Amino acid sequence: MRFDIISVLPGLLESPFAHSILQRAQKKGLTEIVVHNLRDYSTSKHRNVDDYPYGGGSGMVMSVEPFARCIEKLKEEREYDEIIFMTPDGVTLNQSLANHLSDKKNIIILCGHYKGIDQRIRDIYVTREISIGDYVLSGGELPAAVLVDAIVRLVPGVLSDETSALSDSFQGELLDAPIYTRPADWKGYKVPAVLLSGNEAKIAEWRDEQALERTKERRPDLLK
Ligand code: ADE
């Protein structure tokens, strides 16, 4: 699976992909993540990528041309399943959308900045607009990193124990049950006895009950 991320601040995306699971996925050849500097596609002398908004108003708008040039170049090289724009007014990312996207082969992600991007990019190229939540960040880079992480960990072979992605909170309808590791007694705070019992059926039952309780308490909306 390949991601091409287009950004004015490519440096912001170096660290999130250079560690842990995302790094391993790339080393294993299971995913390729390429970040493109939007300024390399500017046609202006000063490598500008934005301009004043038509009709007035505050803030700058990211221009059509640099995005269009970068996208067209990428589309000449391979076919893309999706061109995604990260934006707070997009569809909110959830596990089912991440699952759906983890089946794709090639995805372009556009990161916006300033006031936003020229609507024509959205109309002409973008196939999907995704938000990571109801709050506004300074740009689309951190949302893009969140999206890529959520997708890549679902790609078969990326997690060493494939079932561990399947048992994540949200993968079923319920949140995860509480988990513990050694010591069994830390300063009088004890691990629930059932987990030390060795009785697999009882442990599974306890986990199901706990997951249901936690979901009722924290996310009753998931039970509807
Ligand atoms: N860009 C700025 N804020 C965002 C958000 N919440 N989700 C996706 N992209 C964004």
PDB file of C-alpha atoms and ligand atoms in Angstrom:
ATOM      1  CA  MET A   1       0.000   0.000   0.000  1.00  0.00           C
ATOM      2  CA  ARG A   2       1.323   3.426  -0.915  1.00  0.00           C
ATOM      3  CA  PHE A   3       0.563   6.884   0.491  1.00  0.00           C
ATOM      4  CA  ASP A   4       1.613  10.128  -1.202  1.00  0.00           C
ATOM      5  CA  ILE A   5       1.144  13.035   1.174  1.00  0.00           C
ATOM      6  CA  ILE A   6       1.274  16.579  -0.193  1.00  0.00           C
ATOM      7  CA  SER A   7       2.238  19.226   2.351  1.00  0.00           C
ATOM      8  CA  VAL A   8       3.857  22.677   2.738  1.00  0.00           C
ATOM      9  CA  LEU A   9       5.500  21.440   5.944  1.00  0.00           C
ATOM     10  CA  PRO A  10       6.948  18.030   5.051  1.00  0.00           C
ATOM     11  CA  GLY A  11       9.237  18.195   8.097  1.00  0.00           C
ATOM     12  CA  LEU A  12       6.175  17.848  10.335  1.00  0.00           C
ATOM     13  CA  LEU A  13       5.624  14.373   8.905  1.00  0.00           C
ATOM     14  CA  GLU A  14       9.116  12.970   9.385  1.00  0.00           C
ATOM     15  CA  SER A  15       8.900  11.751  12.950  1.00  0.00           C
ATOM     16  CA  PRO A  16       5.439  10.115  12.973  1.00  0.00           C
ATOM     17  CA  PHE A  17       6.475   7.654  10.270  1.00  0.00           C
ATOM     18  CA  ALA A  18      10.015   7.008  11.499  1.00  0.00           C
ATOM     19  CA  HIS A  19       9.249   4.906  14.579  1.00  0.00           C
ATOM     20  CA  SER A  20       7.621   1.757  15.828  1.00  0.00           C
ATOM     21  CA  ILE A  21       4.894   0.084  13.793  1.00  0.00           C
ATOM     22  CA  LEU A  22       4.846   2.580  10.923  1.00  0.00           C
ATOM     23  CA  GLN A  23       8.613   2.349  10.519  1.00  0.00           C
ATOM     24  CA  ARG A  24       8.497  -1.454  10.608  1.00  0.00           C
ATOM     25  CA  ALA A  25       5.679  -1.573   8.048  1.00  0.00           C
ATOM     26  CA  GLN A  26       7.844   0.425   5.636  1.00  0.00           C
ATOM     27  CA  LYS A  27      10.962  -1.646   6.299  1.00  0.00           C
ATOM     28  CA  LYS A  28       8.996  -4.837   5.655  1.00  0.00           C
ATOM     29  CA  GLY A  29       7.841  -3.346   2.337  1.00  0.00           C
ATOM     30  CA  LEU A  30       4.180  -3.534   3.410  1.00  0.00           C
ATOM     31  CA  THR A  31       3.663   0.173   3.005  1.00  0.00           C
ATOM     32  CA  GLU A  32       5.377   3.066   1.288  1.00  0.00           C
ATOM     33  CA  ILE A  33       4.881   6.610   2.552  1.00  0.00           C
ATOM     34  CA  VAL A  34       6.167   9.444   0.357  1.00  0.00           C
ATOM     35  CA  VAL A  35       5.874  13.068   1.438  1.00  0.00           C
ATOM     36  CA  HIS A  36       5.930  15.757  -1.276  1.00  0.00           C
ATOM     37  CA  ASN A  37       6.782  19.379  -0.637  1.00  0.00           C
ATOM     38  CA  LEU A  38       4.016  21.441  -2.215  1.00  0.00           C
ATOM     39  CA  ARG A  39       6.450  24.324  -2.778  1.00  0.00           C
ATOM     40  CA  ASP A  40       8.360  22.163  -5.287  1.00  0.00           C
ATOM     41  CA  TYR A  41       5.264  22.455  -7.503  1.00  0.00           C
ATOM     42  CA  SER A  42       4.878  26.224  -7.242  1.00  0.00           C
ATOM     43  CA  THR A  43       5.285  28.178 -10.476  1.00  0.00           C
ATOM     44  CA  SER A  44       6.201  31.435  -8.721  1.00  0.00           C
ATOM     45  CA  LYS A  45       9.694  32.804  -8.223  1.00  0.00           C
ATOM     46  CA  HIS A  46       9.353  32.774  -4.440  1.00  0.00           C
ATOM     47  CA  ARG A  47       7.782  29.299  -4.361  1.00  0.00           C
ATOM     48  CA  ASN A  48       4.468  30.735  -3.125  1.00  0.00           C
ATOM     49  CA  VAL A  49       1.609  28.316  -2.717  1.00  0.00           C
ATOM     50  CA  ASP A  50      -1.133  30.669  -1.483  1.00  0.00           C
ATOM     51  CA  ASP A  51      -2.896  33.896  -2.398  1.00  0.00           C
ATOM     52  CA  TYR A  52      -5.545  36.360  -1.171  1.00  0.00           C
ATOM     53  CA  PRO A  53      -9.163  35.173  -1.086  1.00  0.00           C
ATOM     54  CA  TYR A  54     -11.520  36.416  -3.821  1.00  0.00           C
ATOM     55  CA  GLY A  55     -14.292  38.464  -2.267  1.00  0.00           C
ATOM     56  CA  GLY A  56     -12.043  39.578   0.591  1.00  0.00           C
ATOM     57  CA  GLY A  57     -11.759  38.241   4.100  1.00  0.00           C
ATOM     58  CA  SER A  58      -8.916  37.332   6.370  1.00  0.00           C
ATOM     59  CA  GLY A  59      -6.306  34.645   5.787  1.00  0.00           C
ATOM     60  CA  MET A  60      -4.675  33.216   2.705  1.00  0.00           C
ATOM     61  CA  VAL A  61      -6.006  30.490   0.445  1.00  0.00           C
ATOM     62  CA  MET A  62      -3.881  27.684  -0.974  1.00  0.00           C
ATOM     63  CA  SER A  63      -3.804  27.977  -4.767  1.00  0.00           C
ATOM     64  CA  VAL A  64      -4.987  25.439  -7.318  1.00  0.00           C
ATOM     65  CA  GLU A  65      -1.865  25.218  -9.469  1.00  0.00           C
ATOM     66  CA  PRO A  66       0.739  23.696  -7.091  1.00  0.00           C
ATOM     67  CA  PHE A  67      -1.676  20.986  -5.865  1.00  0.00           C
ATOM     68  CA  ALA A  68      -2.861  20.294  -9.424  1.00  0.00           C
ATOM     69  CA  ARG A  69       0.686  19.954 -10.743  1.00  0.00           C
ATOM     70  CA  CYS A  70       1.716  17.579  -7.965  1.00  0.00           C
ATOM     71  CA  ILE A  71      -1.448  15.451  -8.266  1.00  0.00           C
ATOM     72  CA  GLU A  72      -1.200  15.279 -12.081  1.00  0.00           C
ATOM     73  CA  LYS A  73       2.414  14.175 -11.874  1.00  0.00           C
ATOM     74  CA  LEU A  74       1.552  11.415  -9.393  1.00  0.00           C
ATOM     75  CA  LYS A  75      -1.417  10.276 -11.494  1.00  0.00           C
ATOM     76  CA  GLU A  76       0.891   9.872 -14.487  1.00  0.00           C
ATOM     77  CA  GLU A  77       3.002   7.459 -12.432  1.00  0.00           C
ATOM     78  CA  ARG A  78       0.233   5.203 -11.060  1.00  0.00           C
ATOM     79  CA  GLU A  79      -3.494   4.957 -10.537  1.00  0.00           C
ATOM     80  CA  TYR A  80      -4.923   6.211  -7.262  1.00  0.00           C
ATOM     81  CA  ASP A  81      -7.898   4.721  -5.436  1.00  0.00           C
ATOM     82  CA  GLU A  82      -8.511   7.824  -3.351  1.00  0.00           C
ATOM     83  CA  ILE A  83      -7.453  11.463  -3.132  1.00  0.00           C
ATOM     84  CA  ILE A  84      -8.234  12.500   0.413  1.00  0.00           C
ATOM     85  CA  PHE A  85      -8.327  16.047   1.779  1.00  0.00           C
ATOM     86  CA  MET A  86      -7.869  16.384   5.545  1.00  0.00           C
ATOM     87  CA  THR A  87     -10.308  19.040   6.754  1.00  0.00           C
ATOM     88  CA  PRO A  88     -12.381  19.736   9.889  1.00  0.00           C
ATOM     89  CA  ASP A  89     -15.520  19.880   7.724  1.00  0.00           C
ATOM     90  CA  GLY A  90     -14.986  16.356   6.357  1.00  0.00           C
ATOM     91  CA  VAL A  91     -16.555  13.075   7.451  1.00  0.00           C
ATOM     92  CA  THR A  92     -15.288  12.117  10.915  1.00  0.00           C
ATOM     93  CA  LEU A  93     -12.732   9.313  10.858  1.00  0.00           C
ATOM     94  CA  ASN A  94     -13.808   6.113  12.594  1.00  0.00           C
ATOM     95  CA  GLN A  95     -12.659   2.495  12.676  1.00  0.00           C
ATOM     96  CA  SER A  96     -14.989   1.399   9.925  1.00  0.00           C
ATOM     97  CA  LEU A  97     -13.614   4.068   7.552  1.00  0.00           C
ATOM     98  CA  ALA A  98     -10.034   3.043   8.459  1.00  0.00           C
ATOM     99  CA  ASN A  99     -10.938  -0.606   7.746  1.00  0.00           C
ATOM    100  CA  HIS A 100     -12.411   0.361   4.392  1.00  0.00           C
ATOM    101  CA  LEU A 101      -9.336   2.378   3.385  1.00  0.00           C
ATOM    102  CA  SER A 102      -6.883  -0.347   4.476  1.00  0.00           C
ATOM    103  CA  ASP A 103      -8.030  -2.356   1.433  1.00  0.00           C
ATOM    104  CA  LYS A 104      -6.825   0.316  -1.030  1.00  0.00           C
ATOM    105  CA  LYS A 105      -3.576   0.266  -2.947  1.00  0.00           C
ATOM    106  CA  ASN A 106      -2.620   3.893  -3.626  1.00  0.00           C
ATOM    107  CA  ILE A 107      -3.856   6.936  -1.724  1.00  0.00           C
ATOM    108  CA  ILE A 108      -2.985  10.629  -2.056  1.00  0.00           C
ATOM    109  CA  ILE A 109      -3.520  12.809   1.021  1.00  0.00           C
ATOM    110  CA  LEU A 110      -3.688  16.606   0.752  1.00  0.00           C
ATOM    111  CA  CYS A 111      -2.797  18.712   3.785  1.00  0.00           C
ATOM    112  CA  GLY A 112      -4.283  22.194   3.943  1.00  0.00           C
ATOM    113  CA  HIS A 113      -3.070  25.279   5.789  1.00  0.00           C
ATOM    114  CA  TYR A 114      -4.024  28.916   6.306  1.00  0.00           C
ATOM    115  CA  LYS A 115      -7.687  29.603   5.583  1.00  0.00           C
ATOM    116  CA  GLY A 116      -8.042  26.478   3.439  1.00  0.00           C
ATOM    117  CA  ILE A 117      -7.566  25.380  -0.147  1.00  0.00           C
ATOM    118  CA  ASP A 118      -9.175  26.677  -3.342  1.00  0.00           C
ATOM    119  CA  GLN A 119     -12.546  24.925  -3.699  1.00  0.00           C
ATOM    120  CA  ARG A 120     -11.690  23.832  -7.250  1.00  0.00           C
ATOM    121  CA  ILE A 121      -9.075  21.359  -5.939  1.00  0.00           C
ATOM    122  CA  ARG A 122     -11.800  19.796  -3.824  1.00  0.00           C
ATOM    123  CA  ASP A 123     -14.292  19.761  -6.700  1.00  0.00           C
ATOM    124  CA  ILE A 124     -11.933  18.429  -9.367  1.00  0.00           C
ATOM    125  CA  TYR A 125      -9.588  16.021  -7.613  1.00  0.00           C
ATOM    126  CA  VAL A 126     -10.684  15.099  -4.106  1.00  0.00           C
ATOM    127  CA  THR A 127     -12.631  11.822  -3.723  1.00  0.00           C
ATOM    128  CA  ARG A 128     -13.077  11.985   0.065  1.00  0.00           C
ATOM    129  CA  GLU A 129     -12.788  14.622   2.803  1.00  0.00           C
ATOM    130  CA  ILE A 130     -11.881  13.411   6.275  1.00  0.00           C
ATOM    131  CA  SER A 131     -11.839  15.112   9.691  1.00  0.00           C
ATOM    132  CA  ILE A 132     -10.179  13.587  12.750  1.00  0.00           C
ATOM    133  CA  GLY A 133     -12.585  15.285  15.145  1.00  0.00           C
ATOM    134  CA  ASP A 134     -14.607  18.381  15.934  1.00  0.00           C
ATOM    135  CA  TYR A 135     -11.738  20.746  16.629  1.00  0.00           C
ATOM    136  CA  VAL A 136      -9.478  22.804  14.400  1.00  0.00           C
ATOM    137  CA  LEU A 137      -5.742  22.142  14.080  1.00  0.00           C
ATOM    138  CA  SER A 138      -3.193  24.406  12.411  1.00  0.00           C
ATOM    139  CA  GLY A 139      -2.857  22.210   9.359  1.00  0.00           C
ATOM    140  CA  GLY A 140      -3.637  18.835   7.859  1.00  0.00           C
ATOM    141  CA  GLU A 141      -0.288  17.175   8.651  1.00  0.00           C
ATOM    142  CA  LEU A 142      -1.121  15.786  12.093  1.00  0.00           C
ATOM    143  CA  PRO A 143      -4.541  14.600  10.866  1.00  0.00           C
ATOM    144  CA  ALA A 144      -2.800  12.920   7.890  1.00  0.00           C
ATOM    145  CA  ALA A 145      -0.415  11.138  10.271  1.00  0.00           C
ATOM    146  CA  VAL A 146      -3.384   9.968  12.380  1.00  0.00           C
ATOM    147  CA  LEU A 147      -5.175   8.662   9.294  1.00  0.00           C
ATOM    148  CA  VAL A 148      -2.106   6.811   7.958  1.00  0.00           C
ATOM    149  CA  ASP A 149      -1.446   5.224  11.368  1.00  0.00           C
ATOM    150  CA  ALA A 150      -5.062   4.075  11.712  1.00  0.00           C
ATOM    151  CA  ILE A 151      -4.922   2.490   8.236  1.00  0.00           C
ATOM    152  CA  VAL A 152      -1.428   0.978   8.181  1.00  0.00           C
ATOM    153  CA  ARG A 153      -1.828  -1.017  11.410  1.00  0.00           C
ATOM    154  CA  LEU A 154      -4.710  -2.837   9.720  1.00  0.00           C
ATOM    155  CA  VAL A 155      -2.667  -3.917   6.698  1.00  0.00           C
ATOM    156  CA  PRO A 156      -2.099  -7.694   6.975  1.00  0.00           C
ATOM    157  CA  GLY A 157       1.370  -8.512   8.284  1.00  0.00           C
ATOM    158  CA  VAL A 158       1.990  -5.090   9.855  1.00  0.00           C
ATOM    159  CA  LEU A 159       1.132  -6.118  13.415  1.00  0.00           C
ATOM    160  CA  SER A 160       3.053  -9.176  14.520  1.00  0.00           C
ATOM    161  CA  ASP A 161      -0.075 -10.658  16.096  1.00  0.00           C
ATOM    162  CA  GLU A 162      -2.827  -9.956  13.588  1.00  0.00           C
ATOM    163  CA  THR A 163      -5.546 -10.693  16.080  1.00  0.00           C
ATOM    164  CA  SER A 164      -4.425  -7.789  18.233  1.00  0.00           C
ATOM    165  CA  ALA A 165      -5.827  -5.265  15.735  1.00  0.00           C
ATOM    166  CA  LEU A 166      -9.049  -7.238  15.610  1.00  0.00           C
ATOM    167  CA  SER A 167      -9.494  -7.079  19.387  1.00  0.00           C
ATOM    168  CA  ASP A 168      -8.929  -3.293  19.564  1.00  0.00           C
ATOM    169  CA  SER A 169     -11.605  -1.082  21.043  1.00  0.00           C
ATOM    170  CA  PHE A 170     -14.007  -0.123  18.209  1.00  0.00           C
ATOM    171  CA  GLN A 171     -13.123  -3.171  16.100  1.00  0.00           C
ATOM    172  CA  GLY A 172     -16.228  -4.831  17.579  1.00  0.00           C
ATOM    173  CA  GLU A 173     -18.994  -2.646  18.942  1.00  0.00           C
ATOM    174  CA  LEU A 174     -17.422  -2.462  22.401  1.00  0.00           C
ATOM    175  CA  LEU A 175     -14.517  -0.702  24.072  1.00  0.00           C
ATOM    176  CA  ASP A 176     -11.674  -2.860  25.434  1.00  0.00           C
ATOM    177  CA  ALA A 177     -11.812  -4.458  28.886  1.00  0.00           C
ATOM    178  CA  PRO A 178      -9.191  -3.299  31.440  1.00  0.00           C
ATOM    179  CA  ILE A 179      -5.768  -4.967  31.102  1.00  0.00           C
ATOM    180  CA  TYR A 180      -3.021  -5.672  33.657  1.00  0.00           C
ATOM    181  CA  THR A 181       0.541  -6.969  33.833  1.00  0.00           C
ATOM    182  CA  ARG A 182       2.888  -7.946  36.674  1.00  0.00           C
ATOM    183  CA  PRO A 183       3.064  -7.485  39.628  1.00  0.00           C
ATOM    184  CA  ALA A 184      -0.238  -9.041  40.703  1.00  0.00           C
ATOM    185  CA  ASP A 185      -0.170  -6.838  43.817  1.00  0.00           C
ATOM    186  CA  TRP A 186       1.264  -3.333  43.557  1.00  0.00           C
ATOM    187  CA  LYS A 187       1.222  -1.566  46.931  1.00  0.00           C
ATOM    188  CA  GLY A 188      -2.049  -3.293  47.793  1.00  0.00           C
ATOM    189  CA  TYR A 189      -3.675  -2.539  44.407  1.00  0.00           C
ATOM    190  CA  LYS A 190      -4.515  -6.023  43.176  1.00  0.00           C
ATOM    191  CA  VAL A 191      -5.146  -7.479  39.748  1.00  0.00           C
ATOM    192  CA  PRO A 192      -8.689  -8.974  39.588  1.00  0.00           C
ATOM    193  CA  ALA A 193      -8.396 -12.556  40.838  1.00  0.00           C
ATOM    194  CA  VAL A 194     -10.194 -14.033  37.822  1.00  0.00           C
ATOM    195  CA  LEU A 195      -7.247 -13.032  35.574  1.00  0.00           C
ATOM    196  CA  LEU A 196      -4.892 -15.134  37.724  1.00  0.00           C
ATOM    197  CA  SER A 197      -7.262 -18.121  37.808  1.00  0.00           C
ATOM    198  CA  GLY A 198      -6.080 -19.776  34.602  1.00  0.00           C
ATOM    199  CA  ASN A 199      -9.748 -20.450  33.754  1.00  0.00           C
ATOM    200  CA  GLU A 200      -9.980 -19.272  30.143  1.00  0.00           C
ATOM    201  CA  ALA A 201     -13.768 -19.431  29.918  1.00  0.00           C
ATOM    202  CA  LYS A 202     -14.175 -17.383  33.109  1.00  0.00           C
ATOM    203  CA  ILE A 203     -11.579 -14.854  31.912  1.00  0.00           C
ATOM    204  CA  ALA A 204     -13.350 -14.454  28.558  1.00  0.00           C
ATOM    205  CA  GLU A 205     -16.672 -13.983  30.355  1.00  0.00           C
ATOM    206  CA  TRP A 206     -15.170 -11.387  32.721  1.00  0.00           C
ATOM    207  CA  ARG A 207     -13.641  -9.475  29.801  1.00  0.00           C
ATOM    208  CA  ASP A 208     -16.964  -9.435  27.940  1.00  0.00           C
ATOM    209  CA  GLU A 209     -18.756  -8.100  31.028  1.00  0.00           C
ATOM    210  CA  GLN A 210     -16.123  -5.456  31.667  1.00  0.00           C
ATOM    211  CA  ALA A 211     -16.135  -4.349  28.021  1.00  0.00           C
ATOM    212  CA  LEU A 212     -19.915  -3.990  28.136  1.00  0.00           C
ATOM    213  CA  GLU A 213     -19.808  -2.057  31.438  1.00  0.00           C
ATOM    214  CA  ARG A 214     -17.121   0.294  30.178  1.00  0.00           C
ATOM    215  CA  THR A 215     -18.989   0.913  26.938  1.00  0.00           C
ATOM    216  CA  LYS A 216     -22.292   1.580  28.779  1.00  0.00           C
ATOM    217  CA  GLU A 217     -20.539   4.038  31.038  1.00  0.00           C
ATOM    218  CA  ARG A 218     -18.306   5.862  28.551  1.00  0.00           C
ATOM    219  CA  ARG A 219     -19.819   5.427  25.103  1.00  0.00           C
ATOM    220  CA  PRO A 220     -23.495   4.450  25.355  1.00  0.00           C
ATOM    221  CA  ASP A 221     -23.886   5.746  21.780  1.00  0.00           C
ATOM    222  CA  LEU A 222     -21.919   2.708  20.538  1.00  0.00           C
ATOM    223  CA  LEU A 223     -24.573   0.343  21.904  1.00  0.00           C
ATOM    224  CA  LYS A 224     -27.408   1.819  19.847  1.00  0.00           C
TER     225      LYS A 224
HETATM  226  N1  ADE B   1      -7.229  20.306   9.594  1.00  0.00           N
HETATM  227  C1  ADE B   1      -7.398  21.130  10.634  1.00  0.00           C
HETATM  228  N2  ADE B   1      -8.144  20.582  11.586  1.00  0.00           N
HETATM  229  C2  ADE B   1      -8.469  19.332  11.140  1.00  0.00           C
HETATM  230  C3  ADE B   1      -9.227  18.268  11.677  1.00  0.00           C
HETATM  231  N3  ADE B   1      -9.826  18.351  12.856  1.00  0.00           N
HETATM  232  N4  ADE B   1      -9.343  17.151  10.946  1.00  0.00           N
HETATM  233  C4  ADE B   1      -8.757  17.055   9.728  1.00  0.00           C
HETATM  234  N5  ADE B   1      -8.037  18.038   9.174  1.00  0.00           N
HETATM  235  C5  ADE B   1      -7.888  19.168   9.867  1.00  0.00           C
END
